[in-house]
Amino acid sequence: MSAIKDAPLPGANVPIWGAYLRALQRRPLNTKIITSGVLFVLSQIMGQLISMGEVSQPWKVFVFGLWGFLLPVGAHPWQNFMQSHGPAHFMGKIPVDHFFWRVPILILFSFYNKMMDGARIPEAIAYTKKTNLPIQIAALKLWPVCNAINFALIPLPLRVLWQNFVLSFWTIYLALQMRERKPIKAA
């Protein structure tokens, strides 16, 4: 392990950050669940404000929040597993993480999202099959770089938080892309 990962987490004396670190130390999974849910709700609200000028889809805020609350239930043990049983060098962790975590979680998210939109299982499966390849290609552009930082520099207790921040900014980026493609209404 590197000296960075072995060092105590920085900022324990900073009021809000220090409280977060203490909560993370006492109840790591619960802290990650709450933090992730809040970040996903905020990113969906920001995304809607950017792309539509208002929060016009409260159901989507709920759907993303619920996903955010559920994601650490898998991400927390996965990150622990990768630390203790994954490849020793961070460059080896990137393809293992991508193939065994990122690919399946993106498939599951597409399916979940469509089901939460009210689709039936066959429709959600068809949608997931149809949209999966472009999502996986986009993920290949983003996640290897983010996970190089994650595995090389981010201390284990903060890795789920790091990935949730990346996902939050990714949601906002997608909203900006949608806004730029939106036709301008005539006055």
PDB file of C-alpha atoms in Angstrom:
ATOM      1  CA  MET A   1       0.000   0.000   0.000  1.00  0.00           C
ATOM      2  CA  SER A   2       1.118   3.508  -0.648  1.00  0.00           C
ATOM      3  CA  ALA A   3       1.824   6.064   2.039  1.00  0.00           C
ATOM      4  CA  ILE A   4      -1.196   8.050   0.835  1.00  0.00           C
ATOM      5  CA  LYS A   5      -3.606   5.177   1.522  1.00  0.00           C
ATOM      6  CA  ASP A   6      -2.004   4.381   4.908  1.00  0.00           C
ATOM      7  CA  ALA A   7      -2.142   7.974   6.151  1.00  0.00           C
ATOM      8  CA  PRO A   8      -5.006   9.157   8.350  1.00  0.00           C
ATOM      9  CA  LEU A   9      -7.771  10.814   6.384  1.00  0.00           C
ATOM     10  CA  PRO A  10      -7.022  14.518   6.017  1.00  0.00           C
ATOM     11  CA  GLY A  11      -9.164  17.252   7.488  1.00  0.00           C
ATOM     12  CA  ALA A  12     -10.370  15.651  10.717  1.00  0.00           C
ATOM     13  CA  ASN A  13     -10.319  19.104  12.380  1.00  0.00           C
ATOM     14  CA  VAL A  14     -12.406  20.810   9.677  1.00  0.00           C
ATOM     15  CA  PRO A  15     -15.921  21.072  11.167  1.00  0.00           C
ATOM     16  CA  ILE A  16     -18.227  19.515   8.541  1.00  0.00           C
ATOM     17  CA  TRP A  17     -15.600  17.315   6.883  1.00  0.00           C
ATOM     18  CA  GLY A  18     -14.344  16.096  10.261  1.00  0.00           C
ATOM     19  CA  ALA A  19     -17.896  15.153  11.284  1.00  0.00           C
ATOM     20  CA  TYR A  20     -18.265  13.249   8.026  1.00  0.00           C
ATOM     21  CA  LEU A  21     -14.987  11.396   8.620  1.00  0.00           C
ATOM     22  CA  ARG A  22     -16.044  10.473  12.163  1.00  0.00           C
ATOM     23  CA  ALA A  23     -19.400   9.194  10.870  1.00  0.00           C
ATOM     24  CA  LEU A  24     -17.573   7.276   8.161  1.00  0.00           C
ATOM     25  CA  GLN A  25     -15.345   5.674  10.777  1.00  0.00           C
ATOM     26  CA  ARG A  26     -18.255   4.735  13.083  1.00  0.00           C
ATOM     27  CA  ARG A  27     -20.777   3.564  10.479  1.00  0.00           C
ATOM     28  CA  PRO A  28     -19.124   3.397   7.063  1.00  0.00           C
ATOM     29  CA  LEU A  29     -21.920   1.799   5.061  1.00  0.00           C
ATOM     30  CA  ASN A  30     -24.720   3.951   6.524  1.00  0.00           C
ATOM     31  CA  THR A  31     -22.655   7.096   5.973  1.00  0.00           C
ATOM     32  CA  LYS A  32     -21.978   6.141   2.367  1.00  0.00           C
ATOM     33  CA  ILE A  33     -25.657   5.307   1.774  1.00  0.00           C
ATOM     34  CA  ILE A  34     -26.840   8.681   3.067  1.00  0.00           C
ATOM     35  CA  THR A  35     -24.118  10.650   1.282  1.00  0.00           C
ATOM     36  CA  SER A  36     -24.708   8.828  -1.998  1.00  0.00           C
ATOM     37  CA  GLY A  37     -28.473   9.325  -1.853  1.00  0.00           C
ATOM     38  CA  VAL A  38     -28.104  13.038  -1.163  1.00  0.00           C
ATOM     39  CA  LEU A  39     -25.560  13.468  -3.976  1.00  0.00           C
ATOM     40  CA  PHE A  40     -27.782  11.640  -6.464  1.00  0.00           C
ATOM     41  CA  VAL A  41     -30.826  13.737  -5.480  1.00  0.00           C
ATOM     42  CA  LEU A  42     -28.834  16.974  -5.786  1.00  0.00           C
ATOM     43  CA  SER A  43     -27.310  15.989  -9.129  1.00  0.00           C
ATOM     44  CA  GLN A  44     -30.730  15.117 -10.555  1.00  0.00           C
ATOM     45  CA  ILE A  45     -32.165  18.436  -9.328  1.00  0.00           C
ATOM     46  CA  MET A  46     -29.192  20.334 -10.819  1.00  0.00           C
ATOM     47  CA  GLY A  47     -29.497  18.363 -14.051  1.00  0.00           C
ATOM     48  CA  GLN A  48     -33.182  19.207 -14.406  1.00  0.00           C
ATOM     49  CA  LEU A  49     -32.589  22.871 -13.579  1.00  0.00           C
ATOM     50  CA  ILE A  50     -29.853  23.045 -16.203  1.00  0.00           C
ATOM     51  CA  SER A  51     -31.644  21.115 -18.942  1.00  0.00           C
ATOM     52  CA  MET A  52     -35.244  22.255 -18.358  1.00  0.00           C
ATOM     53  CA  GLY A  53     -34.984  25.407 -16.266  1.00  0.00           C
ATOM     54  CA  GLU A  54     -37.026  23.822 -13.481  1.00  0.00           C
ATOM     55  CA  VAL A  55     -37.470  20.610 -11.526  1.00  0.00           C
ATOM     56  CA  SER A  56     -40.253  19.260 -13.695  1.00  0.00           C
ATOM     57  CA  GLN A  57     -39.740  15.558 -13.006  1.00  0.00           C
ATOM     58  CA  PRO A  58     -39.868  14.991  -9.234  1.00  0.00           C
ATOM     59  CA  TRP A  59     -40.318  11.272  -9.869  1.00  0.00           C
ATOM     60  CA  LYS A  60     -36.873  11.189 -11.532  1.00  0.00           C
ATOM     61  CA  VAL A  61     -35.416  12.922  -8.472  1.00  0.00           C
ATOM     62  CA  PHE A  62     -36.884  10.131  -6.354  1.00  0.00           C
ATOM     63  CA  VAL A  63     -35.668   7.413  -8.770  1.00  0.00           C
ATOM     64  CA  PHE A  64     -32.115   8.772  -8.753  1.00  0.00           C
ATOM     65  CA  GLY A  65     -32.193   9.266  -4.990  1.00  0.00           C
ATOM     66  CA  LEU A  66     -33.318   5.697  -4.435  1.00  0.00           C
ATOM     67  CA  TRP A  67     -30.556   4.432  -6.749  1.00  0.00           C
ATOM     68  CA  GLY A  68     -28.094   6.599  -4.859  1.00  0.00           C
ATOM     69  CA  PHE A  69     -29.192   5.105  -1.548  1.00  0.00           C
ATOM     70  CA  LEU A  70     -28.905   1.562  -2.930  1.00  0.00           C
ATOM     71  CA  LEU A  71     -25.607   1.887  -4.819  1.00  0.00           C
ATOM     72  CA  PRO A  72     -23.266   1.840  -1.780  1.00  0.00           C
ATOM     73  CA  VAL A  73     -24.791  -1.443  -0.615  1.00  0.00           C
ATOM     74  CA  GLY A  74     -22.816  -3.005  -3.474  1.00  0.00           C
ATOM     75  CA  ALA A  75     -20.081  -0.401  -3.987  1.00  0.00           C
ATOM     76  CA  HIS A  76     -18.817  -0.472  -0.386  1.00  0.00           C
ATOM     77  CA  PRO A  77     -18.090  -4.231  -0.264  1.00  0.00           C
ATOM     78  CA  TRP A  78     -16.827  -4.142  -3.861  1.00  0.00           C
ATOM     79  CA  GLN A  79     -14.240  -1.481  -3.043  1.00  0.00           C
ATOM     80  CA  ASN A  80     -13.193  -3.446   0.050  1.00  0.00           C
ATOM     81  CA  PHE A  81     -12.916  -6.616  -2.047  1.00  0.00           C
ATOM     82  CA  MET A  82     -10.816  -4.855  -4.684  1.00  0.00           C
ATOM     83  CA  GLN A  83      -8.500  -3.530  -1.981  1.00  0.00           C
ATOM     84  CA  SER A  84      -7.958  -6.882  -0.281  1.00  0.00           C
ATOM     85  CA  HIS A  85      -8.331  -9.391  -3.141  1.00  0.00           C
ATOM     86  CA  GLY A  86      -7.964  -7.406  -6.373  1.00  0.00           C
ATOM     87  CA  PRO A  87      -4.761  -6.962  -8.344  1.00  0.00           C
ATOM     88  CA  ALA A  88      -1.948  -5.420  -6.299  1.00  0.00           C
ATOM     89  CA  HIS A  89      -1.102  -2.624  -8.753  1.00  0.00           C
ATOM     90  CA  PHE A  90      -3.729   0.027  -9.386  1.00  0.00           C
ATOM     91  CA  MET A  91      -3.378  -0.378 -13.173  1.00  0.00           C
ATOM     92  CA  GLY A  92      -4.476  -3.997 -12.817  1.00  0.00           C
ATOM     93  CA  LYS A  93      -7.488  -2.974 -10.768  1.00  0.00           C
ATOM     94  CA  ILE A  94      -8.890  -0.752 -13.536  1.00  0.00           C
ATOM     95  CA  PRO A  95      -9.896  -3.471 -16.047  1.00  0.00           C
ATOM     96  CA  VAL A  96     -11.038  -5.838 -13.282  1.00  0.00           C
ATOM     97  CA  ASP A  97     -13.213  -3.119 -11.758  1.00  0.00           C
ATOM     98  CA  HIS A  98     -14.561  -2.095 -15.127  1.00  0.00           C
ATOM     99  CA  PHE A  99     -15.467  -5.589 -16.295  1.00  0.00           C
ATOM    100  CA  PHE A 100     -16.842  -6.950 -13.015  1.00  0.00           C
ATOM    101  CA  TRP A 101     -18.412  -3.789 -11.522  1.00  0.00           C
ATOM    102  CA  ARG A 102     -18.913  -0.973 -14.033  1.00  0.00           C
ATOM    103  CA  VAL A 103     -20.322  -3.015 -16.945  1.00  0.00           C
ATOM    104  CA  PRO A 104     -22.893  -4.903 -14.818  1.00  0.00           C
ATOM    105  CA  ILE A 105     -23.898  -1.844 -12.763  1.00  0.00           C
ATOM    106  CA  LEU A 106     -24.549   0.197 -15.912  1.00  0.00           C
ATOM    107  CA  ILE A 107     -26.693  -2.605 -17.332  1.00  0.00           C
ATOM    108  CA  LEU A 108     -28.571  -2.819 -14.046  1.00  0.00           C
ATOM    109  CA  PHE A 109     -29.031   0.976 -13.926  1.00  0.00           C
ATOM    110  CA  SER A 110     -30.537   1.060 -17.437  1.00  0.00           C
ATOM    111  CA  PHE A 111     -32.919  -1.737 -16.512  1.00  0.00           C
ATOM    112  CA  TYR A 112     -33.797  -0.120 -13.147  1.00  0.00           C
ATOM    113  CA  ASN A 113     -34.385   3.267 -14.752  1.00  0.00           C
ATOM    114  CA  LYS A 114     -36.741   1.855 -17.377  1.00  0.00           C
ATOM    115  CA  MET A 115     -38.629  -0.226 -14.799  1.00  0.00           C
ATOM    116  CA  MET A 116     -39.047   2.860 -12.617  1.00  0.00           C
ATOM    117  CA  ASP A 117     -40.469   4.651 -15.677  1.00  0.00           C
ATOM    118  CA  GLY A 118     -43.261   2.064 -15.619  1.00  0.00           C
ATOM    119  CA  ALA A 119     -42.002  -0.341 -18.274  1.00  0.00           C
ATOM    120  CA  ARG A 120     -42.677  -4.049 -18.044  1.00  0.00           C
ATOM    121  CA  ILE A 121     -39.766  -6.458 -17.689  1.00  0.00           C
ATOM    122  CA  PRO A 122     -39.592  -7.395 -21.416  1.00  0.00           C
ATOM    123  CA  GLU A 123     -39.664  -3.697 -22.381  1.00  0.00           C
ATOM    124  CA  ALA A 124     -36.960  -2.861 -19.837  1.00  0.00           C
ATOM    125  CA  ILE A 125     -34.786  -5.705 -21.145  1.00  0.00           C
ATOM    126  CA  ALA A 126     -35.266  -4.560 -24.762  1.00  0.00           C
ATOM    127  CA  TYR A 127     -34.464  -0.955 -23.799  1.00  0.00           C
ATOM    128  CA  THR A 128     -31.363  -2.050 -21.905  1.00  0.00           C
ATOM    129  CA  LYS A 129     -30.134  -4.100 -24.854  1.00  0.00           C
ATOM    130  CA  LYS A 130     -30.780  -1.210 -27.247  1.00  0.00           C
ATOM    131  CA  THR A 131     -29.075   1.479 -25.170  1.00  0.00           C
ATOM    132  CA  ASN A 132     -26.306  -0.530 -23.516  1.00  0.00           C
ATOM    133  CA  LEU A 133     -23.542  -0.252 -26.129  1.00  0.00           C
ATOM    134  CA  PRO A 134     -23.454   3.583 -26.294  1.00  0.00           C
ATOM    135  CA  ILE A 135     -23.541   3.741 -22.487  1.00  0.00           C
ATOM    136  CA  GLN A 136     -20.666   1.264 -22.214  1.00  0.00           C
ATOM    137  CA  ILE A 137     -18.634   3.205 -24.796  1.00  0.00           C
ATOM    138  CA  ALA A 138     -19.183   6.443 -22.863  1.00  0.00           C
ATOM    139  CA  ALA A 139     -18.182   4.650 -19.658  1.00  0.00           C
ATOM    140  CA  LEU A 140     -14.928   3.523 -21.291  1.00  0.00           C
ATOM    141  CA  LYS A 141     -14.089   7.175 -21.915  1.00  0.00           C
ATOM    142  CA  LEU A 142     -14.766   8.256 -18.325  1.00  0.00           C
ATOM    143  CA  TRP A 143     -14.203   5.478 -15.815  1.00  0.00           C
ATOM    144  CA  PRO A 144     -10.683   4.220 -16.525  1.00  0.00           C
ATOM    145  CA  VAL A 145      -9.272   7.691 -15.819  1.00  0.00           C
ATOM    146  CA  CYS A 146     -11.496   8.199 -12.767  1.00  0.00           C
ATOM    147  CA  ASN A 147     -10.594   4.782 -11.420  1.00  0.00           C
ATOM    148  CA  ALA A 148      -6.875   5.329 -11.995  1.00  0.00           C
ATOM    149  CA  ILE A 149      -7.247   8.276  -9.601  1.00  0.00           C
ATOM    150  CA  ASN A 150      -9.522   6.224  -7.351  1.00  0.00           C
ATOM    151  CA  PHE A 151      -7.186   3.254  -6.937  1.00  0.00           C
ATOM    152  CA  ALA A 152      -3.906   5.191  -6.980  1.00  0.00           C
ATOM    153  CA  LEU A 153      -4.725   8.207  -4.798  1.00  0.00           C
ATOM    154  CA  ILE A 154      -8.040   7.960  -2.963  1.00  0.00           C
ATOM    155  CA  PRO A 155      -7.976   6.286   0.464  1.00  0.00           C
ATOM    156  CA  LEU A 156     -10.244   3.237   0.635  1.00  0.00           C
ATOM    157  CA  PRO A 157     -12.851   4.793   2.974  1.00  0.00           C
ATOM    158  CA  LEU A 158     -13.367   7.686   0.509  1.00  0.00           C
ATOM    159  CA  ARG A 159     -13.560   5.721  -2.752  1.00  0.00           C
ATOM    160  CA  VAL A 160     -17.352   5.394  -2.867  1.00  0.00           C
ATOM    161  CA  LEU A 161     -17.626   9.131  -2.165  1.00  0.00           C
ATOM    162  CA  TRP A 162     -15.166   9.885  -4.989  1.00  0.00           C
ATOM    163  CA  GLN A 163     -17.146   7.760  -7.426  1.00  0.00           C
ATOM    164  CA  ASN A 164     -20.400   9.394  -6.350  1.00  0.00           C
ATOM    165  CA  PHE A 165     -18.921  12.850  -6.979  1.00  0.00           C
ATOM    166  CA  VAL A 166     -17.849  11.698 -10.437  1.00  0.00           C
ATOM    167  CA  LEU A 167     -21.360  10.356 -11.089  1.00  0.00           C
ATOM    168  CA  SER A 168     -22.884  13.637  -9.873  1.00  0.00           C
ATOM    169  CA  PHE A 169     -20.777  15.689 -12.251  1.00  0.00           C
ATOM    170  CA  TRP A 170     -21.473  13.176 -15.036  1.00  0.00           C
ATOM    171  CA  THR A 171     -25.223  13.726 -14.507  1.00  0.00           C
ATOM    172  CA  ILE A 172     -24.746  17.494 -14.705  1.00  0.00           C
ATOM    173  CA  TYR A 173     -22.579  17.096 -17.830  1.00  0.00           C
ATOM    174  CA  LEU A 174     -25.317  15.030 -19.486  1.00  0.00           C
ATOM    175  CA  ALA A 175     -27.865  17.718 -18.591  1.00  0.00           C
ATOM    176  CA  LEU A 176     -25.655  20.343 -20.231  1.00  0.00           C
ATOM    177  CA  GLN A 177     -25.397  18.175 -23.339  1.00  0.00           C
ATOM    178  CA  MET A 178     -29.177  17.814 -23.430  1.00  0.00           C
ATOM    179  CA  ARG A 179     -29.644  21.560 -23.034  1.00  0.00           C
ATOM    180  CA  GLU A 180     -27.290  22.309 -25.938  1.00  0.00           C
ATOM    181  CA  ARG A 181     -29.240  19.915 -28.192  1.00  0.00           C
ATOM    182  CA  LYS A 182     -32.614  21.335 -27.175  1.00  0.00           C
ATOM    183  CA  PRO A 183     -34.210  23.531 -29.860  1.00  0.00           C
ATOM    184  CA  ILE A 184     -34.564  27.178 -28.878  1.00  0.00           C
ATOM    185  CA  LYS A 185     -38.199  28.281 -28.585  1.00  0.00           C
ATOM    186  CA  ALA A 186     -39.277  31.237 -30.694  1.00  0.00           C
ATOM    187  CA  ALA A 187     -40.249  34.296 -28.675  1.00  0.00           C
TER     188      ALA A 187
END
